[in-house]
Amino acid sequence: MIVVKIGGSVVCKDPTKTIQNLPKYADRAVVVHGGGCMVNDLMRRLGLEPKYLTHPGGLVSRYTDWETLKTFVMAMNWINKQIVASLHALGVPALGLTGADLGVVKAKRKEKVLIVDERGRQRVVDGGYVGRITQIDADKLLPPPLKLLAPIAVSEKGELLNVDGDQLAFDVAKAVKAQKLLLLSDVEGLYIGGKVVPHLTAPEAEKLVQSEEVRGGMKRKLLMAAEAAKTGIEVIIASGLSDSPIDTALNGAGTHITP
Ligand SMILES: Nc1ncnc2c1ncn2[C@@H]1O[C@H](COP(=O)(O)OP(=O)(O)OP(=O)(O)O)[C@@H](O)[C@H]1O
Ligand SMILES: [Mg+2]
């Protein structure tokens, strides 16, 4: 089994190459997607301004109030069904889901979160509608049919919750006992000193999370990769924009993180 995460950066730029490569893996993959940029686009059209929180350690997450959650769920479902439709045209009958469907991804709302404010001081703020994943129903995610999962979970109280796409992909990989987790985004891999790093061990990846050269979404990817590698899952950070991106990543392209 492999888990393929189609990053929001791929979704918004051009997911065609990744989607075209999926049919080959339809009987042994679970797909997770992001879509942050499309959420922001829809928010702005609705007159809302996207907000982000910075956590100690430098990880950044979307502040998800009620209006943001609504937009998040709308944009993610649009993306989900667009990919399902594209797969249909390639002869793959896929099932697009959020974690709420069949209760495949359960989460607990993060009621309070620790942030670092503009002045660099740590503060506890309301967590909004963001979830910490507590349970994944692996049986329902195994193919056939190929499952395509949006980064939305459901709480015991029946709340829809925004969950981080990389975190979800890692948790799904663990749950379905995948050998490999592919994190596809708009960069060829992890860049350090202007070059793609071909291979990292989990401890090396963990150390690099704090590097000045690792910013934005790459920080979380690397942290997730280190955690996944420690559990024996090989993580590949690679581009989803190149030709046959899944084939080339499995054949050595990108950054490979192993225990
Ligand atoms: N050292 C680095 N090497 C490579 N990319 C880096 C590095 N530091 C920061 N980045 C940024 O990380 C980005 C990829 O992560 P990002 O979270 O933006 O994409 P994604 O995960 O595909 O999208 P989403 O989070 O919406 O699913 C790249 O576009 C790049 O700008
Ligand atoms: Mg990201």
mmCIF file of C-alpha atoms and ligand atoms in Angstrom:
data_model
loop_
_atom_site.group_PDB
_atom_site.id
_atom_site.type_symbol
_atom_site.label_atom_id
_atom_site.label_comp_id
_atom_site.label_asym_id
_atom_site.label_seq_id
_atom_site.Cartn_x
_atom_site.Cartn_y
_atom_site.Cartn_z
ATOM 1 C CA MET A 1 0.000 0.000 0.000
ATOM 2 C CA ILE A 2 1.028 3.583 -0.630
ATOM 3 C CA VAL A 3 -0.536 6.825 0.533
ATOM 4 C CA VAL A 4 -0.342 9.744 -1.882
ATOM 5 C CA LYS A 5 -0.955 13.240 -0.566
ATOM 6 C CA ILE A 6 -1.691 15.700 -3.346
ATOM 7 C CA GLY A 7 -0.689 18.986 -1.743
ATOM 8 C CA GLY A 8 -2.745 22.124 -2.042
ATOM 9 C CA SER A 9 0.107 23.634 -4.011
ATOM 10 C CA VAL A 10 -0.403 20.916 -6.655
ATOM 11 C CA VAL A 11 -4.197 21.191 -6.577
ATOM 12 C CA CYS A 12 -4.060 24.933 -7.220
ATOM 13 C CA LYS A 13 -1.280 24.925 -9.825
ATOM 14 C CA ASP A 14 -1.987 21.813 -11.894
ATOM 15 C CA PRO A 15 -2.906 18.382 -10.526
ATOM 16 C CA THR A 16 -3.186 16.839 -14.031
ATOM 17 C CA LYS A 17 0.136 14.989 -14.015
ATOM 18 C CA THR A 18 -0.490 13.463 -10.601
ATOM 19 C CA ILE A 19 -4.049 12.440 -11.447
ATOM 20 C CA GLN A 20 -2.926 10.852 -14.742
ATOM 21 C CA ASN A 21 -0.420 8.738 -12.835
ATOM 22 C CA LEU A 22 -2.956 7.464 -10.272
ATOM 23 C CA PRO A 23 -4.844 4.769 -12.279
ATOM 24 C CA LYS A 24 -1.760 2.534 -12.180
ATOM 25 C CA TYR A 25 -1.890 2.563 -8.377
ATOM 26 C CA ALA A 26 -5.674 2.461 -7.964
ATOM 27 C CA ASP A 27 -5.676 -0.988 -6.355
ATOM 28 C CA ARG A 28 -2.954 -0.221 -3.824
ATOM 29 C CA ALA A 29 -3.280 3.420 -2.860
ATOM 30 C CA VAL A 30 -5.199 5.794 -0.654
ATOM 31 C CA VAL A 31 -5.152 9.420 -1.759
ATOM 32 C CA VAL A 32 -5.343 12.439 0.533
ATOM 33 C CA HIS A 33 -5.529 15.986 -0.815
ATOM 34 C CA GLY A 34 -5.030 19.517 0.409
ATOM 35 C CA GLY A 35 -6.297 22.776 -1.008
ATOM 36 C CA GLY A 36 -5.402 25.671 1.265
ATOM 37 C CA CYS A 37 -4.925 28.090 -1.607
ATOM 38 C CA MET A 38 -8.401 27.409 -2.993
ATOM 39 C CA VAL A 39 -9.897 27.880 0.470
ATOM 40 C CA ASN A 40 -8.195 31.292 0.611
ATOM 41 C CA ASP A 41 -9.452 32.195 -2.839
ATOM 42 C CA LEU A 42 -13.054 31.340 -1.937
ATOM 43 C CA MET A 43 -12.747 33.142 1.409
ATOM 44 C CA ARG A 44 -11.628 36.348 -0.281
ATOM 45 C CA ARG A 45 -14.488 36.124 -2.778
ATOM 46 C CA LEU A 46 -16.815 35.931 0.214
ATOM 47 C CA GLY A 47 -15.164 38.944 1.805
ATOM 48 C CA LEU A 48 -13.294 36.961 4.460
ATOM 49 C CA GLU A 49 -9.596 37.305 5.235
ATOM 50 C CA PRO A 50 -7.650 34.062 5.883
ATOM 51 C CA LYS A 51 -5.859 34.069 9.233
ATOM 52 C CA TYR A 52 -2.988 31.922 10.445
ATOM 53 C CA LEU A 53 -1.619 31.065 13.859
ATOM 54 C CA THR A 54 2.056 30.508 14.594
ATOM 55 C CA HIS A 55 2.789 27.867 17.193
ATOM 56 C CA PRO A 56 5.895 27.583 19.368
ATOM 57 C CA GLY A 57 8.511 25.854 17.215
ATOM 58 C CA GLY A 58 7.371 27.785 14.148
ATOM 59 C CA LEU A 59 4.586 25.591 12.769
ATOM 60 C CA VAL A 60 1.811 27.617 11.194
ATOM 61 C CA SER A 61 -1.849 26.602 10.996
ATOM 62 C CA ARG A 62 -5.039 28.114 9.666
ATOM 63 C CA TYR A 63 -7.232 29.852 12.229
ATOM 64 C CA THR A 64 -10.577 28.204 11.548
ATOM 65 C CA ASP A 65 -13.568 30.062 12.931
ATOM 66 C CA TRP A 66 -17.101 29.090 11.927
ATOM 67 C CA GLU A 67 -17.177 31.103 8.690
ATOM 68 C CA THR A 68 -13.741 29.801 7.740
ATOM 69 C CA LEU A 69 -14.872 26.243 8.425
ATOM 70 C CA LYS A 70 -17.849 26.656 6.091
ATOM 71 C CA THR A 71 -15.617 27.930 3.309
ATOM 72 C CA PHE A 72 -13.049 25.238 4.035
ATOM 73 C CA VAL A 73 -15.620 22.460 3.690
ATOM 74 C CA MET A 74 -17.055 23.974 0.494
ATOM 75 C CA ALA A 75 -13.689 24.454 -1.219
ATOM 76 C CA MET A 76 -12.370 21.039 -0.184
ATOM 77 C CA ASN A 77 -15.473 19.265 -1.450
ATOM 78 C CA TRP A 78 -15.198 21.067 -4.787
ATOM 79 C CA ILE A 79 -11.582 19.940 -5.109
ATOM 80 C CA ASN A 80 -12.492 16.404 -4.021
ATOM 81 C CA LYS A 81 -15.214 16.019 -6.628
ATOM 82 C CA GLN A 82 -13.087 17.602 -9.367
ATOM 83 C CA ILE A 83 -10.427 14.946 -8.795
ATOM 84 C CA VAL A 84 -13.074 12.183 -8.651
ATOM 85 C CA ALA A 85 -14.435 13.419 -11.990
ATOM 86 C CA SER A 86 -10.971 13.513 -13.570
ATOM 87 C CA LEU A 87 -10.320 9.949 -12.381
ATOM 88 C CA HIS A 88 -13.664 8.896 -13.844
ATOM 89 C CA ALA A 89 -12.508 10.177 -17.240
ATOM 90 C CA LEU A 90 -9.425 7.949 -16.842
ATOM 91 C CA GLY A 91 -11.573 4.900 -16.191
ATOM 92 C CA VAL A 92 -11.067 4.824 -12.421
ATOM 93 C CA PRO A 93 -14.236 4.763 -10.337
ATOM 94 C CA ALA A 94 -13.032 6.562 -7.203
ATOM 95 C CA LEU A 95 -14.900 7.343 -4.016
ATOM 96 C CA GLY A 96 -14.305 10.857 -2.708
ATOM 97 C CA LEU A 97 -14.883 11.330 1.005
ATOM 98 C CA THR A 98 -14.379 13.662 3.891
ATOM 99 C CA GLY A 99 -13.457 12.067 7.191
ATOM 100 C CA ALA A 100 -17.053 12.604 8.285
ATOM 101 C CA ASP A 101 -18.382 10.231 5.614
ATOM 102 C CA LEU A 102 -18.809 6.779 7.184
ATOM 103 C CA GLY A 103 -16.950 8.325 10.137
ATOM 104 C CA VAL A 104 -13.627 7.371 8.595
ATOM 105 C CA VAL A 105 -11.624 10.099 10.340
ATOM 106 C CA LYS A 106 -12.551 10.980 13.905
ATOM 107 C CA ALA A 107 -11.014 13.903 15.709
ATOM 108 C CA LYS A 108 -11.284 15.901 18.889
ATOM 109 C CA ARG A 109 -11.662 19.642 18.667
ATOM 110 C CA LYS A 110 -8.581 21.489 19.913
ATOM 111 C CA GLU A 111 -10.347 23.799 22.347
ATOM 112 C CA LYS A 112 -7.284 25.838 23.234
ATOM 113 C CA VAL A 113 -4.040 26.226 21.349
ATOM 114 C CA LEU A 114 -0.730 27.756 22.323
ATOM 115 C CA ILE A 115 0.443 30.426 19.927
ATOM 116 C CA VAL A 116 3.223 32.952 19.618
ATOM 117 C CA ASP A 117 1.776 36.446 19.070
ATOM 118 C CA GLU A 118 3.178 39.336 16.975
ATOM 119 C CA ARG A 119 5.340 40.414 19.915
ATOM 120 C CA GLY A 120 6.803 36.933 20.289
ATOM 121 C CA ARG A 121 4.879 36.175 23.484
ATOM 122 C CA GLN A 122 3.212 32.820 24.056
ATOM 123 C CA ARG A 123 -0.544 32.971 24.522
ATOM 124 C CA VAL A 124 -3.390 30.483 24.728
ATOM 125 C CA VAL A 125 -6.205 31.198 22.277
ATOM 126 C CA ASP A 126 -9.453 29.511 21.235
ATOM 127 C CA GLY A 127 -8.618 26.627 18.888
ATOM 128 C CA GLY A 128 -11.560 27.176 16.530
ATOM 129 C CA TYR A 129 -12.732 24.243 14.418
ATOM 130 C CA VAL A 130 -9.443 22.426 14.167
ATOM 131 C CA GLY A 131 -9.163 18.763 15.030
ATOM 132 C CA ARG A 132 -6.606 16.444 16.534
ATOM 133 C CA ILE A 133 -7.089 13.102 14.776
ATOM 134 C CA THR A 134 -8.023 10.341 17.204
ATOM 135 C CA GLN A 135 -9.131 7.447 15.006
ATOM 136 C CA ILE A 136 -9.036 6.292 11.416
ATOM 137 C CA ASP A 137 -11.128 3.460 10.027
ATOM 138 C CA ALA A 138 -8.563 1.746 7.814
ATOM 139 C CA ASP A 139 -10.924 -0.953 6.528
ATOM 140 C CA LYS A 140 -13.128 1.634 4.873
ATOM 141 C CA LEU A 141 -10.182 3.310 3.176
ATOM 142 C CA LEU A 142 -8.694 0.285 1.473
ATOM 143 C CA PRO A 143 -9.356 -0.119 -2.264
ATOM 144 C CA PRO A 144 -11.392 -1.024 -4.190
ATOM 145 C CA PRO A 145 -12.661 1.498 -5.005
ATOM 146 C CA LEU A 146 -9.835 4.027 -4.778
ATOM 147 C CA LYS A 147 -10.563 6.448 -1.916
ATOM 148 C CA LEU A 148 -9.831 10.141 -2.121
ATOM 149 C CA LEU A 149 -9.911 11.821 1.255
ATOM 150 C CA ALA A 150 -10.392 15.544 1.981
ATOM 151 C CA PRO A 151 -8.708 16.925 5.142
ATOM 152 C CA ILE A 152 -11.907 17.138 7.162
ATOM 153 C CA ALA A 153 -12.665 15.064 10.246
ATOM 154 C CA VAL A 154 -15.736 14.608 12.437
ATOM 155 C CA SER A 155 -15.938 14.899 16.231
ATOM 156 C CA GLU A 156 -17.973 12.836 18.640
ATOM 157 C CA LYS A 157 -20.267 15.854 19.036
ATOM 158 C CA GLY A 158 -20.896 15.930 15.303
ATOM 159 C CA GLU A 159 -18.653 18.852 14.422
ATOM 160 C CA LEU A 160 -16.812 19.035 11.110
ATOM 161 C CA LEU A 161 -13.170 19.857 11.810
ATOM 162 C CA ASN A 162 -10.258 21.092 9.741
ATOM 163 C CA VAL A 163 -7.318 18.701 10.021
ATOM 164 C CA ASP A 164 -3.859 19.212 8.582
ATOM 165 C CA GLY A 165 -3.416 17.377 5.262
ATOM 166 C CA ASP A 166 0.126 16.145 5.921
ATOM 167 C CA GLN A 167 -0.879 14.916 9.378
ATOM 168 C CA LEU A 168 -3.925 13.167 7.919
ATOM 169 C CA ALA A 169 -1.814 11.517 5.223
ATOM 170 C CA PHE A 170 0.613 10.244 7.856
ATOM 171 C CA ASP A 171 -2.178 8.945 10.108
ATOM 172 C CA VAL A 172 -3.822 7.213 7.135
ATOM 173 C CA ALA A 173 -0.484 5.660 6.151
ATOM 174 C CA LYS A 174 -0.124 4.269 9.678
ATOM 175 C CA ALA A 175 -3.709 3.018 9.774
ATOM 176 C CA VAL A 176 -3.582 1.193 6.429
ATOM 177 C CA LYS A 177 -0.030 -0.044 7.146
ATOM 178 C CA ALA A 178 1.374 1.619 4.036
ATOM 179 C CA GLN A 179 5.008 1.059 3.156
ATOM 180 C CA LYS A 180 5.353 4.471 1.560
ATOM 181 C CA LEU A 181 3.930 7.928 2.029
ATOM 182 C CA LEU A 182 4.303 10.363 -0.872
ATOM 183 C CA LEU A 183 3.939 14.038 -0.047
ATOM 184 C CA LEU A 184 3.567 15.721 -3.416
ATOM 185 C CA SER A 185 3.855 19.502 -3.596
ATOM 186 C CA ASP A 186 5.165 22.178 -5.951
ATOM 187 C CA VAL A 187 8.870 21.676 -5.167
ATOM 188 C CA GLU A 188 11.189 18.856 -6.289
ATOM 189 C CA GLY A 189 11.928 17.922 -2.696
ATOM 190 C CA LEU A 190 13.559 19.454 0.347
ATOM 191 C CA TYR A 191 16.010 22.138 -0.739
ATOM 192 C CA ILE A 192 19.051 22.836 1.407
ATOM 193 C CA GLY A 193 21.798 25.090 0.059
ATOM 194 C CA GLY A 194 19.995 25.332 -3.266
ATOM 195 C CA LYS A 195 19.955 21.581 -3.904
ATOM 196 C CA VAL A 196 17.417 18.816 -3.371
ATOM 197 C CA VAL A 197 18.477 16.555 -0.508
ATOM 198 C CA PRO A 198 18.095 13.000 -1.876
ATOM 199 C CA HIS A 199 18.043 11.133 1.410
ATOM 200 C CA LEU A 200 17.551 11.784 5.117
ATOM 201 C CA THR A 201 17.258 9.636 8.203
ATOM 202 C CA ALA A 202 14.471 10.400 10.671
ATOM 203 C CA PRO A 203 16.827 12.106 13.183
ATOM 204 C CA GLU A 204 18.354 14.209 10.390
ATOM 205 C CA ALA A 205 14.891 15.273 9.233
ATOM 206 C CA GLU A 206 13.880 16.149 12.785
ATOM 207 C CA LYS A 207 16.931 18.361 13.205
ATOM 208 C CA LEU A 208 16.317 20.174 9.915
ATOM 209 C CA VAL A 209 12.792 21.201 11.017
ATOM 210 C CA GLN A 210 14.414 24.028 12.992
ATOM 211 C CA SER A 211 16.710 25.068 10.144
ATOM 212 C CA GLU A 212 16.416 28.637 8.812
ATOM 213 C CA GLU A 213 16.228 27.159 5.325
ATOM 214 C CA VAL A 214 13.062 25.224 6.080
ATOM 215 C CA ARG A 215 10.012 27.461 6.069
ATOM 216 C CA GLY A 216 6.254 27.448 5.693
ATOM 217 C CA GLY A 217 4.579 24.173 4.860
ATOM 218 C CA MET A 218 7.909 22.372 4.521
ATOM 219 C CA LYS A 219 8.447 22.532 8.287
ATOM 220 C CA ARG A 220 5.378 20.432 8.969
ATOM 221 C CA LYS A 221 6.170 18.046 6.124
ATOM 222 C CA LEU A 222 9.596 17.370 7.552
ATOM 223 C CA LEU A 223 8.278 16.916 11.073
ATOM 224 C CA MET A 224 5.604 14.507 9.808
ATOM 225 C CA ALA A 225 8.194 12.722 7.663
ATOM 226 C CA ALA A 226 10.490 12.204 10.644
ATOM 227 C CA GLU A 227 7.631 10.819 12.714
ATOM 228 C CA ALA A 228 6.464 8.522 9.925
ATOM 229 C CA ALA A 229 9.973 7.285 9.155
ATOM 230 C CA LYS A 230 10.407 6.353 12.815
ATOM 231 C CA THR A 231 7.407 4.039 12.512
ATOM 232 C CA GLY A 232 9.004 2.347 9.476
ATOM 233 C CA ILE A 233 7.115 4.172 6.721
ATOM 234 C CA GLU A 234 9.330 5.581 3.975
ATOM 235 C CA VAL A 235 8.341 9.164 3.230
ATOM 236 C CA ILE A 236 9.011 10.784 -0.119
ATOM 237 C CA ILE A 237 8.739 14.546 -0.502
ATOM 238 C CA ALA A 238 8.556 15.174 -4.231
ATOM 239 C CA SER A 239 6.976 17.287 -6.929
ATOM 240 C CA GLY A 240 3.441 16.566 -8.088
ATOM 241 C CA LEU A 241 3.859 18.830 -11.115
ATOM 242 C CA SER A 242 6.380 16.802 -13.127
ATOM 243 C CA ASP A 243 5.620 13.973 -15.605
ATOM 244 C CA SER A 244 4.496 10.713 -13.941
ATOM 245 C CA PRO A 245 5.301 12.137 -10.505
ATOM 246 C CA ILE A 246 4.367 8.985 -8.567
ATOM 247 C CA ASP A 247 6.512 6.714 -10.756
ATOM 248 C CA THR A 248 9.518 9.018 -10.569
ATOM 249 C CA ALA A 249 9.178 9.537 -6.812
ATOM 250 C CA LEU A 250 9.016 5.772 -6.244
ATOM 251 C CA ASN A 251 12.065 5.422 -8.521
ATOM 252 C CA GLY A 252 14.168 7.771 -6.421
ATOM 253 C CA ALA A 253 13.212 11.359 -7.288
ATOM 254 C CA GLY A 254 12.672 13.823 -4.453
ATOM 255 C CA THR A 255 13.724 13.563 -0.825
ATOM 256 C CA HIS A 256 13.459 10.105 0.730
ATOM 257 C CA ILE A 257 13.200 9.895 4.500
ATOM 258 C CA THR A 258 13.849 6.516 6.115
ATOM 259 C CA PRO A 259 14.322 5.428 9.758
HETATM 260 N N1 LIG B 1 13.803 24.141 2.329
HETATM 261 C C1 LIG B 1 12.707 24.060 1.563
HETATM 262 N N2 LIG B 1 12.673 23.185 0.528
HETATM 263 C C2 LIG B 1 11.590 23.087 -0.273
HETATM 264 N N3 LIG B 1 10.451 23.812 -0.089
HETATM 265 C C3 LIG B 1 10.412 24.691 0.941
HETATM 266 C C4 LIG B 1 11.517 24.833 1.823
HETATM 267 N N4 LIG B 1 11.189 25.766 2.753
HETATM 268 C C5 LIG B 1 9.952 26.175 2.477
HETATM 269 N N5 LIG B 1 9.443 25.527 1.386
HETATM 270 C C6 LIG B 1 8.113 25.747 0.846
HETATM 271 O O1 LIG B 1 7.262 24.655 1.171
HETATM 272 C C7 LIG B 1 6.211 24.639 0.185
HETATM 273 C C8 LIG B 1 5.463 23.335 0.197
HETATM 274 O O2 LIG B 1 4.614 23.239 1.316
HETATM 275 P P1 LIG B 1 3.110 23.786 1.273
HETATM 276 O O3 LIG B 1 2.488 23.471 2.593
HETATM 277 O O4 LIG B 1 3.088 25.197 0.826
HETATM 278 O O5 LIG B 1 2.460 22.942 0.101
HETATM 279 P P2 LIG B 1 1.403 21.759 0.170
HETATM 280 O O6 LIG B 1 1.617 20.937 1.373
HETATM 281 O O7 LIG B 1 1.485 21.130 -1.166
HETATM 282 O O8 LIG B 1 0.035 22.531 0.283
HETATM 283 P P3 LIG B 1 -1.153 22.324 1.386
HETATM 284 O O9 LIG B 1 -0.505 22.563 2.724
HETATM 285 O O10 LIG B 1 -2.157 23.364 1.026
HETATM 286 O O11 LIG B 1 -1.655 20.924 1.204
HETATM 287 C C9 LIG B 1 6.931 24.956 -1.099
HETATM 288 O O12 LIG B 1 6.082 25.589 -2.016
HETATM 289 C C10 LIG B 1 8.087 25.868 -0.662
HETATM 290 O O13 LIG B 1 7.833 27.201 -0.994
HETATM 291 MG MG MG B 2 1.274 22.016 3.417
#
